[in-house]
């Protein structure tokens, strides 16, 4: 078969994979924050086959979209860009893998496994090298062997003979060259050219089977895809040192990349029922295409989880994932509070039981609770099993009733053997069986959720810990400075007093001694300010009417500070706030400092707003023990001033930091406020936007006691 005819024959056969440019455009669009819903819908609509596949997915009862989602645009809005991208990639890619039906002897399962693994590794390697478009490498890795399927589709009899006579990849390549005068990489690269893909990517595919010595002098694109194909092989770790010369990525990191990709693909293979070590029957391809579609929804959700910035966002994304993937409309979460030894409830803000669930807590001492068993044993608990043998806890029955379901299916949320909480799913027998049949997916889903929660918690705790240690270091240093300076000050003051007594009353030096004495007193006053930061004076805790305290203090400050500067002040109080057990004098000092700070930031007048609020969701009911955790209150002092620069905000509560240019202020005000709030067992944070104003939000527990 002459070489000049091979590509012409393929072209004329009309047996070419569909044009993937739309897929590549879709990937790029989904990765851009500037892409609008209309743009994304327009890209999808240019590919009829992709449009029809997405329409089928929208209409599938498995996906469980609302009835009003009946178009690509509404599906994009509901599913999100990451999910749409994953659907597009996997459904399009699966179309290529259908080519093998003409050659039953071909192991499509292993082919799919290697292709997908190569794509995953290629993307990870590209990201490791800070390539701007790693998805382009994913596409190249996924389709680097597409030429084999094209040859197989167009010349099935010849390819049957090749497979029968060959027992290794090298023998297959040699046989392809003998029969077609072109091998798989050449056909794949030619096809990439037909699709008008990046020529550098096409070259990387073309040279993917060359020797390491030849690749060593090639461009980085060629090296990265070669490395990816190498790592996707079966003997990766035995020869991984051979490719170190091609990259700056350390060997240990390459091993980690290969392991991570192996785990991802194996998990997918298990969930699809693909046995990599056995030849696959082509009968499974129909279900494989469907499973890939559903799994793409799953991985789209996992990807969204990785972008979540706080725990609430993580749980909302997980909730949406269960809704789409497992057809479970309602999910409650119970997160572990290590300090209080309880599980606290959470659910989507749109859920009708949102307020009730947020007010619920479960003690870990409750041995009957399925939720507690789930988190302690780190095993799934299903109330529909062994109903006659085990009596449900009151809390379990109440949660089932709130879920509006027949039973309760509890999934542990954990990572690295550390529990974060429990997912409480409302199920019937059919749904429970579906979850049991997809244990691998459910486990991976809950584990990924746990990893995200632990990561966010670790980051927040680490940041808080670093800040507290810095403040403690400042405090320790301040104590030493005060002690060292006080000694010479006392000596100097004594000498001044002695010298004044020795001199006549009308001696000219008496005036100079008076000035020195006043200056020494001023230094002592500065030391007192330092001491108030280092060790704020907190008296006994007593029940305090927060609303009354704030109203009284604001009226005093209006007359003394605010009115002269033409600053208006208002207060909005929450009548539901209970009395708070705290130190009123410490709280007054905090209030004065924050209002004074806000006033000093507004030279040309402005507005200050004080708001009090009872955080009702922080109060918890221990439903099995009929006890109540009092919760917390919030005090917010806001202004519409110039705001605070982000760089200053990072160190705002540290001593000697001030926003007042040319001021005699020592920069201790906010550090003193922070120290007092800490002593009151509370927390303070700052929210600011330049040109729009600043808010200081203080959270205090309703019931508290003096720190020891």
XYZ file of C-alpha atoms in Angstrom:
708
model
C 0.000 0.000 0.000
C 1.797 3.142 -1.240
C 2.436 5.874 1.319
C 1.040 8.616 -0.926
C -2.282 6.766 -0.978
C -2.759 5.969 2.712
C -3.915 9.400 3.836
C -5.948 9.937 0.672
C -7.743 6.643 1.264
C -8.494 7.599 4.854
C -9.794 10.977 3.680
C -12.019 9.464 0.982
C -13.416 6.818 3.330
C -15.293 9.411 5.405
C -14.282 7.324 8.440
C -12.623 10.200 10.270
C -13.283 11.167 13.891
C -15.365 14.337 14.249
C -13.660 17.727 14.257
C -12.503 18.381 17.875
C -11.858 22.111 17.450
C -15.156 22.814 19.186
C -14.035 20.666 22.092
C -10.761 22.586 22.380
C -12.550 25.937 22.137
C -14.975 24.748 24.792
C -12.136 23.771 27.154
C -10.486 27.173 26.716
C -13.775 29.018 27.177
C -14.600 27.109 30.364
C -11.171 27.969 31.786
C -11.649 31.695 31.182
C -13.389 33.782 33.829
C -14.392 36.257 31.115
C -16.502 33.750 29.172
C -20.214 34.515 29.355
C -23.044 31.967 29.332
C -24.073 33.240 25.886
C -20.546 32.675 24.486
C -20.399 29.150 25.909
C -23.839 28.298 24.525
C -22.776 29.638 21.131
C -19.654 27.419 21.057
C -21.643 24.307 21.967
C -24.299 25.078 19.369
C -21.739 25.041 16.519
C -21.309 21.274 16.964
C -24.600 19.424 16.251
C -23.352 16.109 17.663
C -22.182 17.729 20.919
C -25.442 19.662 21.168
C -27.514 16.511 20.736
C -25.439 14.663 23.366
C -25.908 17.459 25.888
C -29.641 17.600 25.136
C -29.797 13.843 25.836
C -27.978 14.377 29.135
C -30.333 17.201 30.097
C -33.334 14.961 29.457
C -31.895 11.977 31.307
C -33.740 11.126 34.551
C -30.360 10.073 35.951
C -29.133 13.657 35.864
C -32.281 14.873 37.653
C -32.402 18.433 36.316
C -35.521 20.519 36.943
C -38.195 20.536 34.227
C -37.453 24.150 33.373
C -33.918 23.156 32.277
C -34.791 22.403 28.665
C -32.073 24.174 26.680
C -28.282 24.253 26.430
C -28.189 27.735 27.974
C -30.186 26.787 31.073
C -28.159 23.563 31.387
C -24.921 25.580 31.362
C -26.299 27.845 34.092
C -27.439 24.895 36.224
C -24.527 22.482 35.722
C -21.713 25.045 35.659
C -18.780 25.466 33.287
C -16.543 22.779 34.798
C -19.233 20.118 34.478
C -20.084 21.139 30.900
C -16.404 20.971 29.948
C -16.018 17.481 31.401
C -19.147 16.287 29.615
C -17.828 17.650 26.327
C -14.393 16.084 26.700
C -15.497 12.650 27.816
C -18.489 12.236 25.489
C -16.444 13.423 22.524
C -13.518 11.204 23.456
C -15.753 8.159 23.837
C -16.914 8.609 20.231
C -13.346 7.823 19.142
C -13.223 4.634 21.170
C -16.277 3.216 19.374
C -14.084 2.649 16.316
C -12.895 -0.683 17.684
C -16.179 -2.462 16.971
C -14.844 -3.432 13.546
C -11.955 -5.367 15.164
C -13.328 -7.373 18.134
C -9.834 -8.727 18.912
C -8.637 -5.248 19.886
C -8.564 -4.573 23.656
C -10.457 -1.288 23.764
C -10.456 -1.313 27.587
C -6.680 -1.202 27.845
C -6.512 1.281 24.964
C -8.951 3.603 26.765
C -7.082 3.165 30.049
C -3.684 4.056 28.565
C -5.094 6.981 26.545
C -6.928 8.522 29.490
C -3.958 8.026 31.819
C -1.606 9.615 29.296
C -3.986 12.593 29.011
C -4.192 13.036 32.800
C -0.395 12.851 33.180
C 0.161 15.217 30.228
C -2.032 17.841 31.863
C -0.244 17.435 35.223
C 3.204 17.660 33.585
C 2.135 20.777 31.643
C 0.861 22.372 34.880
C 4.151 21.469 36.583
C 5.958 23.368 33.792
C 3.585 26.381 34.116
C 2.221 25.935 30.589
C -0.606 28.422 29.983
C -2.936 25.880 28.340
C -2.483 22.464 30.006
C -5.804 21.190 28.576
C -4.199 21.213 25.133
C -1.757 18.614 26.445
C -4.605 16.640 27.993
C -6.223 16.486 24.553
C -2.918 15.440 22.930
C -2.343 12.712 25.538
C -5.926 11.481 25.299
C -5.817 11.238 21.489
C -2.142 10.492 20.794
C -3.046 6.967 19.603
C -6.189 7.969 17.684
C -4.340 7.058 14.471
C -4.536 3.388 15.465
C -8.314 3.516 15.645
C -8.451 5.309 12.284
C -6.298 2.619 10.647
C -8.372 -0.079 12.305
C -11.641 1.472 11.128
C -10.480 1.904 7.521
C -8.452 -1.291 7.106
C -10.004 -3.819 9.525
C -8.777 -6.993 7.785
C -5.187 -5.731 7.583
C -5.305 -4.715 11.216
C -6.671 -8.058 12.353
C -3.629 -9.630 10.741
C -1.307 -7.149 12.495
C -2.812 -7.913 15.901
C -2.632 -11.652 15.287
C 1.052 -11.532 14.313
C 2.243 -8.978 16.916
C 2.810 -9.412 20.646
C 4.341 -6.023 21.505
C 3.867 -2.338 20.747
C 7.098 -2.222 18.753
C 5.978 -5.151 16.587
C 2.636 -3.422 15.914
C 4.417 -0.193 14.848
C 6.789 -2.162 12.592
C 3.889 -4.056 11.009
C 1.960 -0.793 10.448
C 4.932 0.671 8.580
C 5.296 -2.460 6.442
C 1.623 -2.610 5.470
C 0.578 1.069 5.402
C 3.901 2.918 5.026
C 2.706 4.940 8.036
C 2.407 4.137 11.724
C 0.031 5.206 14.487
C 1.969 8.380 15.517
C 2.158 9.547 11.888
C -1.556 9.043 11.320
C -2.396 10.703 14.656
C -0.173 13.711 13.832
C -1.704 13.943 10.352
C -5.168 13.903 11.896
C -4.175 16.675 14.338
C -3.127 18.662 11.268
C -6.519 18.010 9.628
C -8.126 19.403 12.776
C -5.899 22.525 12.666
C -4.597 21.907 16.164
C -1.388 23.504 17.482
C 1.489 22.318 15.178
C 3.772 21.936 18.219
C 1.252 19.527 19.747
C 1.053 17.678 16.436
C 4.859 17.308 16.421
C 4.780 16.032 19.988
C 2.380 13.269 18.878
C 4.481 12.498 15.792
C 7.691 11.868 17.756
C 6.102 10.136 20.745
C 7.743 6.745 19.997
C 11.262 8.009 19.223
C 14.285 7.103 21.370
C 15.174 9.053 24.502
C 18.452 10.156 22.853
C 16.536 11.764 19.976
C 13.905 13.317 22.262
C 16.611 14.911 24.411
C 17.306 17.519 21.713
C 13.634 18.177 20.894
C 11.330 21.052 21.875
C 9.694 21.099 25.306
C 6.259 20.122 23.888
C 7.745 16.925 22.455
C 9.551 16.140 25.698
C 6.466 16.642 27.870
C 4.220 14.361 25.795
C 6.999 11.756 25.527
C 7.377 11.801 29.333
C 3.600 11.500 29.747
C 3.380 8.485 27.437
C 6.366 6.931 29.224
C 4.795 7.425 32.676
C 1.511 5.983 31.401
C 3.326 2.722 30.548
C 3.248 -0.468 32.591
C 6.882 -0.417 33.750
C 7.020 3.231 34.808
C 8.902 2.980 38.109
C 11.462 0.467 36.888
C 12.853 2.854 34.265
C 11.745 6.303 35.434
C 15.354 7.378 35.943
C 15.853 7.016 32.160
C 13.763 10.122 31.435
C 15.177 12.436 34.125
C 17.452 13.926 31.459
C 14.379 15.267 29.630
C 12.939 17.411 32.422
C 13.654 19.605 35.434
C 10.873 17.883 37.374
C 12.458 15.796 40.185
C 12.112 12.013 40.015
C 10.071 11.902 43.222
C 7.602 14.413 41.764
C 7.320 12.391 38.531
C 6.552 9.334 40.638
C 3.867 11.275 42.527
C 2.305 12.421 39.252
C 2.241 8.857 37.917
C 0.716 7.513 41.146
C -1.951 10.240 41.237
C -2.904 9.566 37.617
C -2.938 5.805 38.207
C -5.285 6.235 41.175
C -7.603 8.525 39.214
C -7.855 6.175 36.237
C -8.090 2.992 38.332
C -10.898 4.518 40.404
C -12.694 5.369 37.196
C -12.048 1.896 35.775
C -13.431 0.175 38.878
C -16.569 2.279 38.867
C -17.099 1.418 35.192
C -16.484 -2.284 35.716
C -13.486 -2.318 33.352
C -10.993 -5.068 34.182
C -7.732 -3.767 32.804
C -5.969 -7.148 32.934
C -8.587 -8.880 30.785
C -9.613 -8.456 27.164
C -12.843 -6.497 26.949
C -16.008 -7.527 25.177
C -17.297 -4.758 22.909
C -20.781 -5.295 24.373
C -19.919 -3.022 27.287
C -19.233 0.018 25.052
C -22.791 1.325 25.110
C -22.880 1.334 28.907
C -19.294 2.648 28.987
C -20.319 5.722 26.997
C -23.205 6.306 29.397
C -21.032 5.727 32.460
C -18.346 8.072 31.135
C -21.013 10.733 30.751
C -22.177 10.272 34.327
C -18.622 10.077 35.612
C -17.759 13.288 33.809
C -20.508 14.956 35.835
C -18.878 13.484 38.925
C -15.381 14.719 38.105
C -16.802 18.099 37.124
C -18.220 18.332 40.635
C -14.901 17.277 42.187
C -13.127 19.961 40.191
C -15.608 22.544 41.471
C -14.834 21.384 45.017
C -11.165 22.222 44.559
C -12.071 25.821 43.718
C -14.282 26.324 46.799
C -12.983 29.060 49.091
C -14.833 28.189 52.273
C -16.548 25.209 53.923
C -20.037 26.480 53.109
C -19.128 26.574 49.406
C -17.698 23.028 49.634
C -20.918 21.697 51.127
C -23.096 23.524 48.589
C -21.073 22.055 45.697
C -21.216 18.579 47.257
C -24.981 18.969 47.691
C -25.366 19.905 44.027
C -23.197 16.932 43.038
C -25.391 14.454 44.920
C -28.436 16.029 43.348
C -27.094 15.666 39.806
C -25.133 12.415 40.056
C -27.101 10.275 42.488
C -30.598 11.745 42.053
C -30.772 12.727 45.732
C -32.535 16.081 46.083
C -31.736 16.760 49.746
C -28.539 16.356 51.747
C -27.879 17.359 55.355
C -24.373 17.639 56.767
C -23.184 17.244 60.343
C -19.665 18.579 60.841
C -17.392 17.601 63.705
C -16.552 20.236 66.310
C -13.529 18.724 68.089
C -13.470 21.303 70.878
C -17.107 20.802 71.888
C -17.196 17.077 70.986
C -20.387 17.495 68.946
C -21.687 17.262 65.392
C -23.265 20.502 64.148
C -25.863 20.595 61.375
C -25.693 22.321 57.990
C -27.672 22.203 54.747
C -28.250 24.237 51.599
C -29.632 27.713 52.334
C -32.531 27.081 49.932
C -33.658 23.985 51.808
C -36.942 24.471 53.680
C -35.373 22.937 56.814
C -32.265 25.124 56.668
C -32.884 27.007 59.916
C -33.847 23.867 61.821
C -30.811 21.867 60.678
C -28.436 24.748 61.441
C -29.783 24.798 65.000
C -29.198 21.076 65.623
C -26.221 19.507 67.380
C -25.505 15.878 68.258
C -23.202 14.835 71.128
C -20.626 12.182 70.227
C -21.643 10.377 73.409
C -24.932 9.309 71.752
C -24.222 5.654 70.967
C -27.607 5.011 69.317
C -27.215 7.696 66.652
C -26.348 6.395 63.170
C -24.558 9.682 62.512
C -22.284 9.169 65.510
C -21.657 5.512 64.554
C -20.852 6.642 61.023
C -18.183 9.118 62.094
C -16.670 6.918 64.810
C -16.473 3.760 62.678
C -15.900 5.689 59.420
C -18.358 3.340 57.750
C -21.584 3.914 55.836
C -24.722 3.504 57.978
C -28.096 2.680 56.407
C -31.262 2.873 58.522
C -33.143 0.655 56.038
C -30.943 -2.293 56.977
C -31.651 -4.410 60.084
C -34.659 -2.296 61.039
C -36.015 -4.985 63.346
C -32.731 -5.471 65.183
C -31.722 -1.917 65.986
C -33.760 0.905 67.429
C -33.155 4.318 65.889
C -32.138 7.275 68.025
C -34.651 10.103 68.376
C -32.317 12.347 66.368
C -32.186 9.825 63.486
C -35.983 9.667 63.328
C -36.252 13.462 63.364
C -33.658 13.850 60.610
C -35.429 11.246 58.442
C -38.671 13.169 58.941
C -36.989 16.463 58.013
C -35.484 14.845 54.913
C -38.948 13.651 53.929
C -37.565 10.188 53.179
C -38.097 6.543 54.156
C -34.623 6.078 55.488
C -31.300 7.642 56.398
C -28.070 6.849 54.536
C -25.010 8.206 56.384
C -21.680 8.633 54.574
C -18.545 9.580 56.574
C -16.628 12.647 55.417
C -12.957 12.037 56.069
C -9.430 12.488 54.732
C -6.193 10.802 55.778
C -8.173 8.807 58.358
C -9.308 12.041 60.026
C -13.056 12.546 60.237
C -14.627 15.881 59.296
C -18.300 14.997 59.568
C -21.172 13.013 58.063
C -23.350 13.340 54.978
C -26.961 12.488 55.833
C -28.894 11.436 52.715
C -32.621 10.804 52.539
C -33.187 7.500 50.703
C -35.659 4.807 49.817
C -34.748 1.179 49.017
C -33.993 1.933 45.337
C -31.796 4.958 46.056
C -29.959 3.147 48.832
C -29.220 0.241 46.463
C -27.932 2.683 43.825
C -25.573 4.188 46.380
C -24.439 0.700 47.449
C -23.806 -0.227 43.805
C -21.673 2.905 43.398
C -19.743 2.638 46.658
C -16.487 3.536 44.916
C -17.865 6.819 43.610
C -19.583 7.672 46.882
C -16.370 6.981 48.817
C -14.257 9.056 46.430
C -16.843 11.834 46.538
C -16.969 11.956 50.350
C -13.192 11.697 50.622
C -12.666 14.593 48.219
C -15.182 16.643 50.199
C -13.285 15.761 53.384
C -9.946 16.743 51.842
C -11.342 20.147 50.863
C -12.837 20.739 54.320
C -9.623 19.701 56.081
C -7.560 21.869 53.740
C -9.708 24.949 54.408
C -9.730 24.287 58.161
C -5.973 23.747 58.219
C -5.368 26.985 56.308
C -7.645 28.994 58.615
C -6.240 27.426 61.797
C -2.678 27.854 60.550
C -3.293 31.537 59.734
C -4.913 32.090 63.154
C -2.103 30.238 64.894
C 0.602 32.262 63.142
C -1.195 35.497 64.015
C -1.616 34.484 67.658
C 2.051 33.521 67.938
C 3.092 36.847 66.435
C 0.899 38.689 68.926
C 2.308 36.621 71.789
C 5.832 37.412 70.614
C 4.990 41.124 70.505
C 3.485 40.841 73.985
C 6.546 39.071 75.410
C 8.884 41.608 73.834
C 6.743 44.471 75.128
C 6.848 43.077 78.677
C 10.634 42.962 78.536
C 10.871 46.488 77.119
C 8.547 47.867 79.820
C 10.540 46.126 82.540
C 13.919 47.325 81.226
C 12.780 50.934 80.723
C 10.901 51.221 84.014
C 14.068 50.649 86.051
C 16.072 53.610 84.699
C 12.919 55.781 84.686
C 12.412 55.168 88.412
C 16.067 55.978 89.113
C 15.955 59.187 87.023
C 12.725 60.358 88.680
C 14.236 59.759 92.131
C 17.371 61.735 91.236
C 15.265 64.589 89.829
C 13.228 64.712 93.021
C 16.401 64.592 95.188
C 18.081 67.284 93.101
C 14.996 69.513 93.374
C 15.080 69.218 97.160
C 18.784 70.146 97.306
C 18.332 73.295 95.237
C 16.641 76.457 96.507
C 12.969 76.813 95.499
C 13.705 79.793 93.257
C 16.797 78.352 91.632
C 16.675 78.705 87.783
C 17.269 74.943 87.381
C 13.949 74.144 89.091
C 12.059 74.974 85.848
C 14.314 72.667 83.821
C 13.835 69.915 86.375
C 10.056 70.355 86.110
C 10.217 69.940 82.315
C 12.354 66.810 82.676
C 9.914 65.406 85.247
C 6.926 66.031 82.946
C 8.688 64.326 80.044
C 9.529 61.347 82.218
C 5.852 61.120 83.206
C 4.948 61.185 79.502
C 7.303 58.264 78.886
C 5.658 56.436 81.794
C 2.256 57.118 80.175
C 3.458 55.567 76.915
C 4.584 52.526 78.860
C 1.103 52.246 80.372
C -0.327 52.164 76.839
C 2.142 49.426 75.956
C 1.093 47.509 79.058
C -2.587 47.737 78.039
C -1.701 45.993 74.769
C 0.562 43.426 76.392
C -1.724 42.582 79.290
C -5.147 44.225 78.894
C -6.902 44.746 82.213
C -10.042 42.605 82.294
C -12.244 42.656 85.382
C -14.837 40.079 86.368
C -17.391 38.785 83.868
C -21.025 39.683 84.424
C -24.289 39.633 82.428
C -24.255 42.677 80.094
C -27.053 44.215 78.020
C -25.089 44.719 74.806
C -27.758 46.883 73.170
C -27.937 49.268 76.113
C -24.127 49.475 76.407
C -23.741 50.344 72.710
C -26.551 52.919 72.764
C -25.142 54.650 75.862
C -21.571 54.739 74.560
C -22.610 55.997 71.130
C -24.571 58.921 72.654
C -21.494 59.933 74.675
C -19.186 59.693 71.642
C -21.599 61.660 69.444
C -21.152 64.731 71.612
C -17.436 64.427 72.291
C -16.006 63.116 68.996
C -18.524 62.734 66.157
C -20.559 65.978 66.034
C -17.482 68.293 65.958
C -16.279 66.364 62.874
C -19.716 66.448 61.173
C -20.041 62.664 61.402
C -23.509 61.152 61.617
C -24.049 58.025 63.686
C -26.860 55.493 63.847
C -27.461 52.196 65.598
C -29.486 49.146 64.612
C -30.100 46.736 67.473
C -31.383 43.189 67.537
C -34.016 42.932 70.298
C -33.495 39.146 70.413
C -29.967 39.491 71.802
C -29.758 37.871 75.242
C -27.551 39.273 77.973
C -23.919 38.401 77.340
C -21.597 37.269 80.119
C -18.540 39.457 79.574
C -16.496 42.346 81.004
C -18.406 45.619 80.348
C -15.378 47.877 80.866
C -13.253 45.929 78.401
C -16.075 46.017 75.864
C -16.495 49.781 76.356
C -12.805 50.318 75.634
C -13.109 48.258 72.436
C -16.190 50.244 71.366
C -14.541 53.632 72.024
C -11.346 52.702 70.159
C -13.201 51.446 67.079
C -15.570 54.440 66.857
C -12.662 56.847 67.428
C -10.626 55.101 64.720
C -13.524 55.363 62.278
C -13.976 59.069 63.072
C -10.272 59.811 62.574
C -10.455 58.206 59.118
C -13.130 60.678 57.974
C -11.768 64.244 57.966
C -14.609 65.631 55.859
C -17.538 64.092 57.650
C -19.256 60.789 57.011
C -21.406 58.160 58.624
C -20.820 55.509 61.298
C -23.268 52.640 61.811
C -23.364 50.332 64.819
C -25.210 47.032 64.430
C -25.902 44.308 66.976
C -27.111 40.851 66.027
C -27.789 37.549 67.730
C -26.287 34.756 65.610
C -29.250 32.435 65.898
C -27.528 29.722 63.852
C -24.726 29.570 66.436
C -27.183 28.437 69.116
C -27.531 24.671 69.015
C -30.127 22.275 70.392
C -28.759 18.903 71.531
C -31.890 17.089 70.378
C -31.183 13.749 72.058
C -30.249 15.338 75.390
C -32.669 18.286 75.277
C -29.843 20.691 76.101
C -29.044 24.035 74.507
C -25.726 25.649 73.531
C -26.262 29.433 73.956
C -24.467 30.594 70.814
C -22.874 33.969 70.004
C -23.650 37.607 69.288
C -22.157 39.973 66.717
C -21.258 43.646 67.128
C -20.376 45.527 63.935
C -19.022 49.085 63.678
C -19.013 50.359 60.078
C -18.038 53.615 58.397
C -18.254 54.964 54.853
C -14.735 56.367 54.931
C -11.825 55.819 52.525
C -11.255 52.174 53.457
C -7.964 50.478 54.336
C -5.216 49.440 51.947
C -4.991 45.641 51.517
C -1.309 45.602 52.499
C -2.075 47.337 55.803
C -5.096 45.077 56.378
C -2.835 42.017 56.527
C -1.073 43.365 59.655
C -3.882 45.565 60.942
C -4.048 44.169 64.492
C -0.301 44.089 65.028
C 1.158 46.747 67.355
C 2.822 49.852 65.920
C 0.743 49.604 62.697
C -1.188 52.790 61.943
C -3.060 54.220 58.971
C -2.753 57.782 60.281
C -0.031 59.669 58.411
C 1.833 62.205 60.519
C -0.150 61.269 63.606
C 1.322 61.042 67.059
C -0.673 57.841 67.485
C 1.556 54.920 68.427
C -0.392 52.426 66.355
C -1.484 50.503 69.450
C -5.242 51.135 69.236
C -6.283 48.136 67.146
C -3.735 45.830 68.759
C -5.228 46.723 72.155
C -8.712 46.081 70.755
C -7.579 42.683 69.474
C -6.013 41.785 72.826
C -9.154 42.740 74.758
C -11.474 40.843 72.388
C -9.242 37.799 72.746
C -9.400 38.077 76.551
C -13.207 38.233 76.221
C -13.022 34.854 74.343
C -14.225 36.572 71.183
C -12.965 37.184 67.658
C -12.593 40.320 65.573
C -12.210 40.686 61.830
C -12.055 43.565 59.391
C -13.877 43.945 56.085
C -12.845 46.896 53.961
C -12.962 48.219 50.426
C -11.030 51.275 49.345
C -13.298 54.204 48.647
C -16.344 52.512 50.180
C -15.621 52.105 53.871
C -14.588 49.712 56.612
C -16.380 47.394 59.037
C -15.014 45.809 62.202
C -17.030 42.748 63.233
C -16.729 41.381 66.763
C -18.142 37.979 67.693
C -18.638 37.183 71.386
C -19.994 34.031 73.050
C -23.219 34.552 75.004
C -21.866 32.542 77.918
C -18.201 32.913 78.807
C -15.728 33.349 81.653
C -12.437 35.103 82.248
C -9.392 33.505 80.599
C -6.952 31.939 82.994
